[in-house]
Tab-separated table of C-alpha atoms and ligand atoms in Angstrom:
chain	number	residue	atom	x	y	z
A	1	MET	CA	15.950	-56.220	26.441
A	2	ILE	CA	19.586	-55.905	27.546
A	3	SER	CA	19.722	-53.256	30.264
A	4	PHE	CA	22.417	-50.659	30.391
A	5	ASN	CA	23.003	-51.238	34.117
A	6	VAL	CA	21.883	-53.826	36.671
A	7	PRO	CA	22.806	-53.011	40.298
A	8	PRO	CA	25.279	-55.571	41.644
A	9	VAL	CA	24.073	-58.360	43.960
A	10	VAL	CA	26.672	-60.962	44.890
A	11	GLY	CA	24.950	-63.105	47.530
A	12	ASN	CA	25.316	-62.102	51.168
A	13	GLU	CA	23.540	-58.728	51.016
A	14	LEU	CA	20.292	-59.842	52.713
A	15	LYS	CA	22.101	-61.919	55.318
A	16	TYR	CA	24.202	-58.930	56.392
A	17	ILE	CA	21.209	-56.584	56.404
A	18	GLU	CA	19.424	-59.063	58.693
A	19	GLN	CA	22.515	-59.131	60.907
A	20	ALA	CA	22.477	-55.340	61.133
A	21	ILE	CA	18.811	-55.491	62.166
A	22	GLY	CA	19.635	-58.217	64.696
A	23	ASN	CA	22.444	-56.085	66.120
A	24	HIS	CA	19.804	-53.412	66.911
A	25	LYS	CA	22.089	-50.935	65.230
A	26	ILE	CA	20.775	-49.510	61.968
A	27	CYS	CA	22.019	-45.919	62.192
A	28	GLY	CA	25.549	-45.102	61.063
A	29	ASP	CA	29.002	-46.238	62.162
A	30	GLY	CA	28.155	-49.744	63.347
A	31	GLU	CA	29.895	-53.014	62.583
A	32	PHE	CA	29.356	-52.966	58.808
A	33	THR	CA	30.410	-49.352	58.345
A	34	LYS	CA	33.610	-50.185	60.238
A	35	LYS	CA	34.216	-53.247	58.059
A	36	CYS	CA	33.796	-51.189	54.871
A	37	SER	CA	36.142	-48.445	56.138
A	38	ALA	CA	38.766	-50.948	57.232
A	39	TRP	CA	38.564	-52.660	53.828
A	40	MET	CA	39.139	-49.377	52.000
A	41	GLU	CA	42.012	-48.416	54.277
A	42	GLU	CA	43.707	-51.770	53.859
A	43	LYS	CA	43.088	-52.029	50.129
A	44	THR	CA	44.155	-48.480	49.249
A	45	GLY	CA	46.634	-47.584	51.983
A	46	THR	CA	44.835	-44.310	52.742
A	47	ALA	CA	45.213	-42.892	56.266
A	48	LYS	CA	41.431	-42.855	56.710
A	49	ALA	CA	38.330	-43.807	54.737
A	50	LEU	CA	34.979	-42.481	55.951
A	51	LEU	CA	31.827	-43.992	54.521
A	52	THR	CA	29.398	-41.278	53.363
A	53	THR	CA	25.876	-40.948	52.035
A	54	SER	CA	27.185	-40.332	48.480
A	55	CYS	CA	30.215	-39.340	46.471
A	56	THR	CA	28.560	-35.938	46.090
A	57	HIS	CA	28.603	-35.632	49.894
A	58	ALA	CA	32.189	-36.882	50.137
A	59	THR	CA	33.152	-34.094	47.715
A	60	GLU	CA	31.152	-31.568	49.774
A	61	MET	CA	33.084	-32.725	52.838
A	62	ALA	CA	36.369	-32.265	50.979
A	63	ALA	CA	35.329	-28.738	49.990
A	64	LEU	CA	34.499	-27.952	53.647
A	65	LEU	CA	37.782	-29.453	54.876
A	66	ALA	CA	39.667	-27.495	52.218
A	67	ASP	CA	38.054	-24.324	53.635
A	68	ILE	CA	36.828	-23.248	50.219
A	69	GLN	CA	35.492	-19.682	50.576
A	70	PRO	CA	33.322	-17.486	48.317
A	71	GLY	CA	35.461	-16.197	45.452
A	72	ASP	CA	37.960	-19.078	45.600
A	73	GLU	CA	38.581	-20.933	42.374
A	74	VAL	CA	38.846	-24.630	41.556
A	75	VAL	CA	40.099	-26.209	38.336
A	76	MET	CA	38.375	-29.262	36.830
A	77	PRO	CA	37.285	-30.760	33.518
A	78	SER	CA	33.924	-29.746	32.033
A	79	PHE	CA	33.351	-33.342	30.932
A	80	THR	CA	32.140	-34.691	34.276
A	81	PHE	CA	29.088	-35.288	36.447
A	82	VAL	CA	27.487	-32.204	38.035
A	83	SER	CA	28.524	-33.155	41.585
A	84	THR	CA	32.202	-32.530	40.860
A	85	ALA	CA	31.383	-28.843	40.422
A	86	ASP	CA	28.353	-28.543	42.717
A	87	ALA	CA	30.269	-29.412	45.887
A	88	PHE	CA	32.499	-26.353	45.385
A	89	VAL	CA	29.765	-24.067	44.043
A	90	LEU	CA	27.869	-24.649	47.319
A	91	ARG	CA	30.835	-23.061	49.129
A	92	GLY	CA	30.752	-20.042	46.794
A	93	ALA	CA	33.655	-21.083	44.589
A	94	LYS	CA	34.076	-20.272	40.901
A	95	VAL	CA	34.778	-23.224	38.661
A	96	LYS	CA	37.467	-22.988	35.993
A	97	PHE	CA	36.886	-25.672	33.408
A	98	VAL	CA	39.716	-26.910	31.223
A	99	ASP	CA	39.709	-29.167	28.189
A	100	ILE	CA	40.112	-32.939	28.247
A	101	ARG	CA	42.510	-35.296	26.474
A	102	PRO	CA	40.706	-37.100	23.672
A	103	ASP	CA	42.425	-40.418	24.442
A	104	THR	CA	41.276	-40.968	28.053
A	105	MET	CA	38.573	-38.243	28.303
A	106	ASN	CA	40.427	-37.072	31.453
A	107	ILE	CA	41.513	-33.504	32.215
A	108	ASP	CA	44.406	-32.413	29.976
A	109	GLU	CA	47.141	-31.964	32.561
A	110	THR	CA	49.126	-29.680	30.247
A	111	LEU	CA	46.312	-27.083	30.307
A	112	ILE	CA	45.814	-26.862	34.083
A	113	GLU	CA	48.450	-24.203	34.749
A	114	ASP	CA	46.794	-21.760	32.331
A	115	ALA	CA	43.666	-21.847	34.522
A	116	ILE	CA	45.484	-21.144	37.798
A	117	THR	CA	45.237	-17.649	39.323
A	118	ASP	CA	46.064	-16.299	42.778
A	119	LYS	CA	42.511	-17.281	43.819
A	120	THR	CA	42.896	-20.954	42.900
A	121	LYS	CA	42.614	-23.316	45.870
A	122	ALA	CA	42.305	-26.781	44.385
A	123	ILE	CA	42.617	-28.993	41.329
A	124	VAL	CA	39.862	-31.587	40.952
A	125	PRO	CA	40.855	-34.372	38.557
A	126	VAL	CA	38.113	-36.833	37.565
A	127	HIS	CA	39.243	-40.384	36.788
A	128	TYR	CA	36.854	-41.034	33.939
A	129	ALA	CA	35.781	-44.656	33.460
A	130	GLY	CA	38.061	-45.630	36.343
A	131	VAL	CA	41.162	-44.794	34.303
A	132	GLY	CA	43.641	-42.589	36.155
A	133	CYS	CA	44.499	-39.015	35.209
A	134	GLU	CA	48.184	-38.108	34.680
A	135	MET	CA	48.621	-37.710	38.440
A	136	ASP	CA	52.406	-37.176	38.632
A	137	THR	CA	52.089	-34.032	36.520
A	138	ILE	CA	48.990	-32.886	38.392
A	139	MET	CA	50.685	-33.341	41.794
A	140	ASP	CA	53.773	-31.419	40.575
A	141	ILE	CA	51.583	-28.502	39.475
A	142	ALA	CA	49.709	-28.570	42.791
A	143	ARG	CA	52.938	-28.524	44.807
A	144	LYS	CA	54.399	-25.705	42.737
A	145	HIS	CA	51.292	-23.514	43.247
A	146	HIS	CA	50.452	-24.712	46.804
A	147	LEU	CA	47.087	-26.147	45.796
A	148	LEU	CA	45.071	-29.007	47.184
A	149	VAL	CA	44.181	-31.958	44.976
A	150	ILE	CA	40.718	-33.479	45.449
A	151	GLU	CA	40.257	-36.578	43.296
A	152	ASP	CA	36.822	-37.409	41.968
A	153	ALA	CA	37.417	-41.161	42.029
A	154	ALA	CA	33.674	-41.943	41.941
A	155	GLN	CA	34.327	-44.450	39.168
A	156	GLY	CA	37.776	-45.520	40.341
A	157	VAL	CA	37.331	-48.040	43.178
A	158	MET	CA	39.922	-50.840	42.608
A	159	SER	CA	41.800	-48.815	39.951
A	160	SER	CA	45.338	-47.527	40.259
A	161	TYR	CA	47.917	-45.195	38.762
A	162	LYS	CA	51.563	-46.310	38.993
A	163	GLY	CA	50.513	-48.826	41.627
A	164	LYS	CA	48.742	-46.249	43.831
A	165	ALA	CA	44.998	-46.592	44.377
A	166	LEU	CA	42.974	-43.828	42.730
A	167	GLY	CA	41.669	-41.524	45.435
A	168	THR	CA	44.853	-41.822	47.539
A	169	ILE	CA	47.233	-39.724	45.450
A	170	GLY	CA	45.778	-36.266	46.129
A	171	ASP	CA	44.829	-34.787	49.510
A	172	TYR	CA	41.292	-36.168	49.348
A	173	GLY	CA	39.671	-38.883	47.252
A	174	CYS	CA	35.941	-39.345	46.710
A	175	TYR	CA	34.385	-42.729	45.937
A	176	SER	CA	30.833	-43.521	44.869
A	177	PHE	CA	28.781	-46.574	45.808
A	178	HIS	CA	25.734	-45.517	43.808
A	179	GLU	CA	23.837	-48.358	42.135
A	180	THR	CA	25.490	-47.535	38.804
A	181	LYS	CA	29.001	-48.023	40.183
A	182	ASN	CA	31.093	-51.202	40.474
A	183	TYR	CA	30.302	-51.683	44.178
A	184	SER	CA	27.055	-50.403	45.526
A	185	MET	CA	24.951	-49.642	48.586
A	186	GLY	CA	22.137	-48.023	46.605
A	187	GLU	CA	23.265	-44.508	47.419
A	188	GLY	CA	26.601	-44.006	49.132
A	189	GLY	CA	30.226	-43.034	48.888
A	190	ALA	CA	33.418	-42.523	50.831
A	191	LEU	CA	35.948	-39.836	51.586
A	192	LEU	CA	39.609	-40.884	51.598
A	193	ILE	CA	41.892	-38.657	53.645
A	194	LYS	CA	45.637	-38.585	53.123
A	195	ASP	CA	46.747	-36.291	55.968
A	196	PRO	CA	46.197	-37.927	59.403
A	197	ASP	CA	45.897	-34.429	60.931
A	198	MET	CA	42.680	-33.858	58.949
A	199	ILE	CA	40.911	-36.990	60.215
A	200	GLU	CA	39.509	-35.521	63.410
A	201	ARG	CA	37.948	-32.537	61.653
A	202	ALA	CA	36.576	-34.806	58.924
A	203	GLU	CA	34.831	-36.943	61.543
A	204	ILE	CA	33.361	-33.785	63.073
A	205	VAL	CA	32.115	-32.435	59.732
A	206	ARG	CA	30.510	-35.799	58.995
A	207	GLU	CA	28.734	-35.903	62.397
A	208	LYS	CA	26.822	-32.586	62.203
A	209	GLY	CA	29.769	-30.583	63.523
A	210	THR	CA	29.978	-32.571	66.757
A	211	ASN	CA	32.794	-34.594	68.265
A	212	ARG	CA	30.505	-37.607	68.648
A	213	SER	CA	32.974	-40.017	66.988
A	214	LYS	CA	35.501	-39.266	69.738
A	215	PHE	CA	32.763	-39.742	72.337
A	216	PHE	CA	31.860	-43.186	70.943
A	217	ARG	CA	35.498	-44.228	71.132
A	218	GLY	CA	35.509	-43.204	74.787
A	219	GLN	CA	38.095	-40.458	74.241
A	220	ILE	CA	35.851	-37.783	75.782
A	221	ASP	CA	33.008	-38.088	78.318
A	222	LYS	CA	30.404	-35.973	76.528
A	223	TYR	CA	30.011	-34.730	73.000
A	224	THR	CA	29.293	-31.211	71.855
A	225	TRP	CA	28.994	-28.925	68.852
A	226	VAL	CA	32.517	-27.888	67.847
A	227	ASP	CA	32.430	-26.912	64.146
A	228	ALA	CA	30.207	-26.464	61.085
A	229	GLY	CA	29.109	-29.785	59.670
A	230	SER	CA	26.276	-31.856	58.307
A	231	SER	CA	24.896	-35.394	58.318
A	232	TYR	CA	27.066	-37.380	55.960
A	233	LEU	CA	27.019	-40.825	57.556
A	234	PRO	CA	25.002	-43.588	55.911
A	235	SER	CA	22.753	-46.144	57.588
A	236	GLU	CA	24.144	-49.514	58.654
A	237	LEU	CA	21.582	-51.170	56.377
A	238	ASN	CA	23.289	-49.644	53.364
A	239	ALA	CA	26.746	-50.419	54.741
A	240	ALA	CA	25.704	-54.068	55.234
A	241	TYR	CA	24.726	-54.261	51.561
A	242	LEU	CA	28.053	-52.749	50.531
A	243	TRP	CA	30.080	-55.051	52.766
A	244	ALA	CA	28.712	-58.125	50.961
A	245	GLN	CA	30.261	-56.700	47.792
A	246	LEU	CA	33.552	-55.359	49.107
A	247	GLU	CA	34.164	-58.757	50.655
A	248	GLN	CA	34.033	-60.144	47.096
A	249	ALA	CA	35.667	-57.199	45.367
A	250	ASP	CA	38.258	-59.214	43.459
A	251	MET	CA	35.621	-61.568	42.098
A	252	VAL	CA	33.468	-58.636	40.942
A	253	ASN	CA	36.488	-56.894	39.424
A	254	ASP	CA	37.592	-60.017	37.521
A	255	ASN	CA	34.063	-60.556	36.255
A	256	ARG	CA	33.838	-56.983	34.925
A	257	LEU	CA	37.312	-57.096	33.375
A	258	LYS	CA	36.388	-60.284	31.562
A	259	SER	CA	33.378	-58.536	30.041
A	260	TRP	CA	35.427	-55.467	29.180
A	261	ASN	CA	38.113	-57.540	27.463
A	262	LEU	CA	35.534	-59.466	25.487
A	263	TYR	CA	33.947	-56.227	24.215
A	264	LYS	CA	37.395	-55.016	23.265
A	265	GLU	CA	38.288	-58.204	21.420
A	266	LEU	CA	34.993	-58.341	19.519
A	267	LEU	CA	35.003	-54.649	18.572
A	268	THR	CA	38.663	-54.376	17.567
A	269	PRO	CA	38.015	-55.315	13.904
A	270	ILE	CA	35.543	-52.410	13.515
A	271	ALA	CA	37.939	-50.080	15.285
A	272	GLU	CA	40.710	-51.168	12.934
A	273	LYS	CA	38.515	-50.151	10.018
A	274	GLU	CA	38.298	-46.772	11.802
A	275	TYR	CA	34.523	-46.804	12.154
A	276	ILE	CA	34.756	-46.436	15.915
A	277	THR	CA	37.330	-45.547	18.571
A	278	LEU	CA	37.891	-47.840	21.559
A	279	PRO	CA	38.922	-46.740	25.057
A	280	TYR	CA	42.622	-46.209	25.708
A	281	ILE	CA	44.301	-47.336	28.916
A	282	PRO	CA	47.678	-45.661	29.588
A	283	GLU	CA	50.456	-48.005	30.644
A	284	GLU	CA	50.635	-46.420	34.123
A	285	CYS	CA	47.020	-47.312	34.812
A	286	THR	CA	45.261	-50.481	35.868
A	287	HIS	CA	41.522	-50.037	35.510
A	288	ASN	CA	38.409	-51.596	37.014
A	289	ALA	CA	36.262	-52.032	33.886
A	290	HIS	CA	33.807	-49.495	35.235
A	291	MET	CA	32.649	-48.628	31.767
A	292	PHE	CA	32.903	-49.803	28.194
A	293	TYR	CA	32.414	-46.957	25.774
A	294	ILE	CA	32.989	-46.534	22.082
A	295	LYS	CA	33.228	-43.328	20.088
A	296	THR	CA	31.357	-42.884	16.828
A	297	LYS	CA	32.233	-40.440	14.041
A	298	ASN	CA	29.915	-37.693	15.283
A	299	LEU	CA	26.670	-36.851	17.085
A	300	GLU	CA	24.435	-37.833	14.169
A	301	GLU	CA	26.020	-41.259	13.843
A	302	ARG	CA	25.815	-41.743	17.606
A	303	SER	CA	22.060	-41.022	17.647
A	304	ALA	CA	21.547	-43.472	14.785
A	305	LEU	CA	23.577	-46.167	16.553
A	306	ILE	CA	21.752	-45.730	19.880
A	307	SER	CA	18.388	-45.980	18.046
A	308	TYR	CA	19.532	-49.045	16.132
A	309	LEU	CA	20.630	-50.763	19.335
A	310	LYS	CA	17.355	-49.858	21.028
A	311	GLU	CA	15.286	-51.229	18.131
A	312	ASN	CA	17.188	-54.455	18.622
A	313	GLY	CA	16.671	-54.642	22.370
A	314	VAL	CA	19.885	-53.080	23.678
A	315	LEU	CA	20.014	-50.008	25.895
A	316	ALA	CA	23.114	-47.921	25.318
A	317	VAL	CA	23.444	-44.411	26.733
A	318	PHE	CA	25.544	-41.294	26.387
A	319	HIS	CA	26.791	-38.654	28.865
A	320	TYR	CA	27.966	-36.009	29.895
A	321	ILE	CA	26.608	-32.801	28.435
A	322	PRO	CA	29.657	-30.607	29.163
A	323	LEU	CA	29.077	-28.537	32.296
A	324	HIS	CA	30.380	-25.235	30.923
A	325	GLY	CA	27.460	-24.906	28.495
A	326	ALA	CA	24.784	-25.788	31.073
A	327	PRO	CA	22.844	-22.933	32.739
A	328	ALA	CA	24.536	-23.445	36.130
A	329	GLY	CA	27.896	-23.971	34.450
A	330	GLN	CA	27.598	-20.559	32.810
A	331	LYS	CA	26.556	-18.959	36.069
A	332	TYR	CA	29.208	-20.500	38.303
A	333	GLY	CA	31.972	-21.424	35.912
A	334	GLU	CA	34.099	-20.420	33.005
A	335	PHE	CA	35.940	-22.430	30.361
A	336	ILE	CA	39.601	-21.462	30.192
A	337	GLY	CA	41.299	-21.903	26.826
A	338	GLU	CA	39.830	-23.559	23.773
A	339	ASP	CA	37.123	-26.256	23.866
A	340	LYS	CA	38.949	-28.400	21.371
A	341	TYR	CA	37.836	-31.828	22.594
A	342	THR	CA	35.301	-31.556	25.452
A	343	THR	CA	32.204	-30.940	23.309
A	344	ARG	CA	33.353	-32.797	20.228
A	345	GLU	CA	34.430	-35.982	21.997
A	346	SER	CA	31.451	-35.988	24.412
A	347	GLU	CA	29.133	-35.987	21.384
A	348	ARG	CA	30.810	-39.099	19.983
A	349	LEU	CA	30.688	-41.232	23.129
A	350	VAL	CA	28.291	-44.174	23.690
A	351	ARG	CA	28.344	-46.367	26.799
A	352	LEU	CA	27.522	-50.002	26.172
A	353	PRO	CA	25.747	-52.253	28.701
A	354	MET	CA	28.219	-53.056	31.478
A	355	TYR	CA	27.489	-54.607	34.850
A	356	TYR	CA	28.479	-57.445	37.136
A	357	ASN	CA	27.469	-60.799	35.610
A	358	LEU	CA	26.648	-59.436	32.168
A	359	SER	CA	26.651	-62.603	30.060
A	360	GLU	CA	29.057	-63.450	27.267
A	361	GLU	CA	26.094	-64.049	24.964
A	362	ASP	CA	24.773	-60.559	25.604
A	363	ILE	CA	28.162	-58.964	24.976
A	364	THR	CA	28.542	-60.957	21.771
A	365	TYR	CA	25.062	-59.888	20.658
A	366	VAL	CA	25.792	-56.188	21.342
A	367	ALA	CA	29.085	-56.393	19.434
A	368	GLU	CA	27.328	-58.141	16.542
A	369	LEU	CA	24.723	-55.414	16.346
A	370	ILE	CA	27.440	-52.767	16.207
A	371	SER	CA	29.221	-54.696	13.425
A	372	ARG	CA	25.939	-54.947	11.535
A	373	PHE	CA	25.273	-51.257	11.966
A	374	TYR	CA	28.613	-50.391	10.370
A	375	ALA	CA	28.234	-53.034	7.641
A	376	ARG	CA	25.132	-51.216	6.350
B	401	PLP	C1	28.642	-41.182	40.082
B	401	PLP	C2	29.535	-39.999	40.041
B	401	PLP	C3	29.451	-38.984	41.001
B	401	PLP	C4	28.367	-38.912	42.042
B	401	PLP	O1	28.278	-40.005	42.849
B	401	PLP	P1	27.067	-40.112	43.909
B	401	PLP	O2	27.535	-41.204	44.820
B	401	PLP	O3	25.849	-40.462	43.141
B	401	PLP	O4	26.952	-38.797	44.591
B	401	PLP	C5	30.378	-37.963	40.952
B	401	PLP	N1	31.334	-37.906	40.011
B	401	PLP	C6	31.420	-38.845	39.057
B	401	PLP	C7	32.508	-38.740	38.037
B	401	PLP	C8	30.521	-39.907	39.030
B	401	PLP	O5	30.629	-40.842	38.069
């Protein structure tokens, strides 16, 4: 059986976890957490990167820092994971969903302005498959309407748009280190903060509303409760696991890109016959091979292909069921404009097996099966 995902292991994970245990420091913000934060700050150029318990929690932190209040509105695509919306719904916000572009499956930047009202507080672009949204346009719209931009860059670690790391272009960026992502700590994430003035409050929100981070740095002599917050800092054991991977990020990235390019090469002939559509990478974007997906003609053909692959030992999956049609999406959100592509394109999409160290033989076998399926 060829799995859809295998969590990444690159070598030093256990050694670093043992070191964390030896340091007698397994709660948050020890040596390994600091190493991971410093890596992100250096690699992306963000003012501050705070390691969190998940990308969902990083987005919740961004919603708190953005002071989202009941009745406020946020604009995002409907083709995304639930957390993108949930983080704002928890603060009482209404979600305005807009359609996606069929080429990248990202939010259609030309439709955002139609969804903006005087209650809108933020735009939340999602960089699907680690391929950047049209950020110049999105930032222009945000500036014009005085809105915050909170990037869901869960899938975008090591990707960039016009040379800028995804997650560093808007006011806040949210990364995921879930086991299905390119770099993992089991469950985890990070919040990237652009404005240095927001760092102190972010540290407070992450530490249960206390100024404990300042206390640990010796800047104050006792710590106290100063704001509303929660517990968003991950254990050192998880950070140690992540550090083993970030340390080898280029190697992991090259390995994934090699797999991605091989899929592309092998599937191009079928795409040229117009049986399937392959992913599109805009010229402004460098991507991280987070995902290799293909698009079939329609839902029926997709179901048949997934079954065929499964019968032949390959697990391929689909996602997302658009949020606007889901029960919570109907309760907390509203689709603005016409759903021209969100539902239609989401029903065509199949994700092929993709993970660190996926073998060439396996990729070749998957591509062969797809060719055989369309030769029938
Ligand atoms: C994985 C993912 C998330 C959630 O990440 P967690 O770390 O599991 O909370 C959010 N948004 C998108 C687009 C994702 O792919």
